[in-house]
Coordinates of C-alpha atoms in Angstrom, one line a residue:
X6 CA 78.2 59.0 26.8
X7 CA 79.4 61.8 23.6
X8 CA 79.2 65.1 25.0
X9 CA 77.4 67.4 22.1
X10 CA 77.3 70.8 24.2
X11 CA 78.3 72.5 26.9
X12 CA 76.6 75.7 28.5
X13 CA 77.3 77.7 31.4
X14 CA 73.8 79.4 33.3
X15 CA 73.1 81.0 36.5
X16 CA 76.9 79.3 37.9
X17 CA 76.1 75.7 37.1
X18 CA 76.6 73.8 33.7
X19 CA 73.6 72.6 30.9
X20 CA 75.0 69.7 29.0
X21 CA 74.1 67.4 26.2
X22 CA 75.1 63.9 26.0
X23 CA 74.5 61.0 23.1
X24 CA 74.6 57.9 23.8
X25 CA 73.5 54.0 22.8
X26 CA 70.5 53.0 24.4
X27 CA 70.2 49.3 25.0
X28 CA 66.2 49.6 25.4
X29 CA 65.1 51.8 22.4
X30 CA 68.7 50.0 20.1
X31 CA 69.4 53.4 18.8
X32 CA 71.7 56.7 19.9
X33 CA 69.8 58.5 22.4
X34 CA 69.7 62.4 23.4
X35 CA 69.5 64.2 26.7
X36 CA 70.0 66.9 28.3
X37 CA 70.9 67.7 32.4
X38 CA 71.1 71.3 34.0
X39 CA 73.6 70.8 37.0
X40 CA 73.2 73.6 39.6
X41 CA 76.8 75.2 40.8
X42 CA 77.3 73.3 44.1
X43 CA 76.5 70.1 42.1
X44 CA 79.9 67.2 43.4
X45 CA 80.5 63.8 44.4
X46 CA 80.8 65.4 47.6
X47 CA 77.2 67.2 47.3
X48 CA 75.0 65.6 45.1
X49 CA 72.1 67.0 44.8
X50 CA 68.4 65.5 43.7
X51 CA 67.1 65.2 40.0
X52 CA 63.8 66.5 38.5
X53 CA 62.9 64.7 35.1
X54 CA 61.4 66.2 32.6
X55 CA 58.9 64.9 29.7
X56 CA 58.6 67.0 27.1
X57 CA 55.7 67.0 24.5
X58 CA 54.5 66.4 20.7
X59 CA 56.9 67.3 18.2
X60 CA 59.8 68.5 20.7
X61 CA 63.2 67.6 21.4
X62 CA 65.5 67.7 25.0
X63 CA 66.1 71.4 23.6
X64 CA 62.1 73.0 24.0
X65 CA 61.8 72.9 27.6
X66 CA 66.2 74.1 29.0
X67 CA 65.6 76.8 25.9
X68 CA 62.2 77.7 26.9
X69 CA 61.1 76.9 29.9
X70 CA 62.8 79.4 32.2
X71 CA 63.9 76.9 35.1
X72 CA 67.6 76.9 35.6
X73 CA 67.4 79.9 37.2
X74 CA 65.6 78.7 40.2
X75 CA 67.0 75.1 39.8
X76 CA 70.6 76.8 40.8
X77 CA 69.6 78.0 43.7
X78 CA 67.5 75.5 44.8
X79 CA 70.3 72.9 44.5
X80 CA 68.3 70.4 42.2
X81 CA 69.4 69.2 39.0
X82 CA 67.0 68.8 36.0
X83 CA 67.0 66.2 33.3
X84 CA 65.2 66.2 29.8
X85 CA 65.3 63.0 27.7
X86 CA 64.2 62.9 23.5
X87 CA 60.5 62.6 22.8
X88 CA 61.2 59.4 21.1
X89 CA 64.2 57.1 19.3
X90 CA 65.2 58.6 16.0
X91 CA 67.5 57.7 13.5
X92 CA 67.8 56.2 9.5
X93 CA 66.4 52.9 11.5
X94 CA 64.0 53.8 13.2
X95 CA 60.2 53.7 12.1
X96 CA 58.3 56.6 11.7
X97 CA 54.7 57.2 10.7
X98 CA 54.3 56.9 6.6
X99 CA 52.3 59.8 6.2
X100 CA 55.1 61.9 8.4
X101 CA 52.8 62.6 11.1
X102 CA 53.7 64.6 14.2
X103 CA 51.5 62.8 16.5
X104 CA 53.3 59.3 15.7
X105 CA 56.7 58.2 15.1
X106 CA 59.7 60.1 15.5
X107 CA 58.7 62.7 18.6
X108 CA 56.0 60.8 19.1
X109 CA 57.2 58.3 21.5
X110 CA 54.7 58.7 24.7
X111 CA 56.4 56.8 26.9
X112 CA 55.1 53.4 26.4
X113 CA 56.6 49.9 26.2
X114 CA 55.5 49.4 22.6
X115 CA 54.7 46.2 21.5
X116 CA 53.7 46.1 17.9
X117 CA 55.1 45.9 15.0
X118 CA 57.4 47.9 13.2
X119 CA 57.8 49.9 16.7
X120 CA 58.5 47.4 19.2
X121 CA 63.0 47.2 17.9
X122 CA 63.1 51.0 19.5
X123 CA 60.3 52.6 20.9
X124 CA 60.7 50.7 24.7
X125 CA 60.4 55.2 25.8
X126 CA 58.5 53.6 28.9
X127 CA 61.8 51.5 30.0
X128 CA 64.4 54.0 29.1
X129 CA 62.9 56.5 31.3
X130 CA 62.3 55.2 33.9
X131 CA 64.9 52.0 33.9
X132 CA 67.7 52.8 31.3
X133 CA 68.0 56.8 32.1
X134 CA 68.5 57.1 35.2
X135 CA 70.4 54.8 36.0
X136 CA 72.8 56.2 33.5
X137 CA 72.6 59.9 35.4
X138 CA 73.4 58.2 38.7
X139 CA 76.4 56.6 37.6
X140 CA 77.4 59.1 35.6
X141 CA 77.0 63.0 37.5
X142 CA 76.7 63.9 40.8
X143 CA 73.0 63.1 41.7
X144 CA 71.3 61.6 44.3
X145 CA 68.5 58.4 43.5
X146 CA 65.9 61.2 45.1
X147 CA 64.0 61.5 42.0
X148 CA 60.6 64.1 40.7
X149 CA 59.5 64.2 37.8
X150 CA 56.7 66.6 35.0
X151 CA 56.1 67.2 31.9
X152 CA 53.9 69.2 29.6
X153 CA 51.3 67.1 26.7
X154 CA 52.7 63.5 25.8
X155 CA 54.8 64.8 28.4
X156 CA 52.4 65.2 31.3
X157 CA 50.8 61.6 30.4
X158 CA 54.2 60.7 30.5
X159 CA 55.0 62.1 34.1
X160 CA 52.1 61.0 35.7
X161 CA 52.3 57.2 34.4
X162 CA 55.8 56.1 35.1
X163 CA 55.2 58.2 38.6
X164 CA 51.1 56.2 39.3
X165 CA 52.9 52.7 38.3
X166 CA 55.9 53.1 40.1
X167 CA 54.7 55.6 42.9
X168 CA 58.1 54.3 45.6
X169 CA 60.6 55.8 42.1
X170 CA 59.7 59.1 42.7
X171 CA 59.1 61.8 45.8
X172 CA 56.8 63.7 43.5
X173 CA 55.1 64.5 40.1
X174 CA 53.9 67.6 38.4
X175 CA 52.6 68.2 35.4
X176 CA 51.3 70.8 32.8
X177 CA 48.6 70.3 30.0
X178 CA 48.9 66.6 30.5
X179 CA 46.6 63.9 28.4
X180 CA 45.1 62.7 31.0
X181 CA 42.9 60.4 30.2
X182 CA 44.7 58.8 26.6
X183 CA 42.3 56.1 25.8
X184 CA 39.3 58.4 25.5
X185 CA 41.3 61.0 23.2
X186 CA 41.9 60.8 19.3
X187 CA 46.1 61.2 20.1
X188 CA 46.1 58.5 22.7
X189 CA 43.9 56.5 20.1
X190 CA 46.2 56.4 17.1
X191 CA 49.4 55.9 19.0
X192 CA 47.8 53.7 21.5
X193 CA 46.8 51.5 18.9
X194 CA 49.9 52.1 16.8
X195 CA 52.3 50.8 19.1
X196 CA 50.2 48.7 21.8
X197 CA 47.2 47.0 19.0
X198 CA 44.8 45.6 21.0
X199 CA 41.9 47.1 22.4
X200 CA 41.5 50.6 24.4
X201 CA 40.4 48.6 27.7
X202 CA 43.7 46.9 27.4
X203 CA 46.1 50.3 27.0
X204 CA 44.8 51.2 30.6
X205 CA 48.9 50.6 31.9
X206 CA 49.3 53.9 30.0
X207 CA 46.4 55.9 31.2
X208 CA 46.8 58.2 34.0
X209 CA 43.1 58.9 35.2
X210 CA 42.6 55.1 35.0
X211 CA 44.9 54.1 37.0
X212 CA 44.0 57.0 39.6
X213 CA 41.3 55.2 39.5
X214 CA 41.9 52.0 40.8
X215 CA 44.0 52.6 44.4
X216 CA 44.5 55.5 46.7
X217 CA 48.3 57.2 46.2
X218 CA 50.2 59.3 48.7
X219 CA 52.4 61.0 46.5
X220 CA 51.7 64.6 46.1
X221 CA 50.4 65.0 42.3
X222 CA 50.4 68.9 41.1
X223 CA 48.2 69.0 37.8
X224 CA 48.6 73.1 35.9
X225 CA 46.1 73.7 32.7
X226 CA 45.5 76.3 30.8
X227 CA 42.2 77.4 30.3
X228 CA 42.8 78.7 26.7
X229 CA 44.9 75.5 26.2
X230 CA 43.7 74.7 22.2
X231 CA 43.2 70.8 23.3
X232 CA 41.9 71.2 26.2
X233 CA 38.4 69.4 25.6
X234 CA 39.3 66.9 22.3
X235 CA 42.6 65.8 23.8
X236 CA 43.8 66.7 27.8
X237 CA 40.3 65.9 29.8
X238 CA 42.2 66.9 33.0
X239 CA 38.5 66.8 34.9
X240 CA 39.4 63.3 34.5
X241 CA 42.0 63.3 36.9
X242 CA 39.7 65.0 39.2
X243 CA 37.0 62.3 39.0
X244 CA 39.4 59.6 39.1
X245 CA 40.9 61.3 41.9
X246 CA 37.7 61.5 44.0
X247 CA 37.2 57.6 43.4
X248 CA 40.5 56.8 45.0
X249 CA 40.3 59.4 47.9
X250 CA 43.6 60.3 46.3
X251 CA 45.0 64.4 46.9
X252 CA 45.2 65.6 43.7
X253 CA 45.7 69.6 43.1
X254 CA 44.9 70.8 39.8
X255 CA 44.9 74.8 38.8
X256 CA 42.7 76.4 35.9
X257 CA 44.4 79.5 34.6
X258 CA 42.0 81.3 32.3
X259 CA 43.5 83.0 29.3
X260 CA 46.6 80.9 28.7
X261 CA 47.5 78.5 26.2
X262 CA 49.2 75.2 25.1
X263 CA 52.8 76.6 25.2
X264 CA 56.0 77.4 26.6
X265 CA 54.7 81.0 27.7
X266 CA 52.3 78.9 29.4
X267 CA 55.1 76.5 31.0
X268 CA 57.3 79.7 31.9
X269 CA 55.0 81.2 33.7
X270 CA 54.7 78.8 36.2
X271 CA 57.4 77.0 36.2
X272 CA 58.7 78.0 39.7
X273 CA 56.2 77.6 41.7
X274 CA 56.2 73.9 40.5
X275 CA 60.3 74.0 40.6
X276 CA 59.5 74.6 44.7
X277 CA 56.6 71.8 44.5
X278 CA 59.1 69.1 44.2
X279 CA 62.3 71.2 46.0
X280 CA 59.6 71.3 49.2
X281 CA 59.3 68.0 48.8
X282 CA 62.5 66.5 48.3
X283 CA 63.4 68.5 51.3
X284 CA 65.7 71.2 48.9
X285 CA 63.0 74.0 50.9

């Protein structure tokens, strides 16, 4: 790994690293926050944060205001980039923000030209945790969260591999991507085929199939400009009722899709995960 930058924050360390990804066949960047007392003698659990469209590893770390409470709780935070990047990595030919660079959607692409590099599901579930757990003073106890496209990713990852995560939460997730324009565009390109073949990457469809004991918390702003057309949080509630899974969805009137919303409620999510990780 190559250290890109390091900053002291609330007694801990925020670091950005670049490394060569085997699954994505390119260099990837991620950020990690280690709380003050994290050490080989006292390893700490990890919250993985998956960011949304157009974001990088930097957005959450700089805008969410999560590190102060994470330092007190003894919780590490890892934020990967949202897609592979590089001169050889495929991008939307029209330069659209919702496909290609910055828009990996946390899937393993099967279609050309995306499949060579866009293996983000395998990256965030296997390669990145293995790297983090081998290089830093952290335990194998993991929680996961995310925003928008990253909220979709966090829910899908946790529902597909609930044994790997203690808890999952999401802010403004794309809850039913097979039924919204963002999801249809991305999945058509990355996965090909028809919408009924994309169910493994649709949190609402996964949630309806079986009962989960995994703690699930979702936050949604009532003034979110993408609420009706793209996000559809009501599908999560419907699916949870179908499978008798406990899911908490908090609606907040007046809040939008921005990091102002995330920063307003990130402490509640950190405490939610900390309680299930045994830190409270």
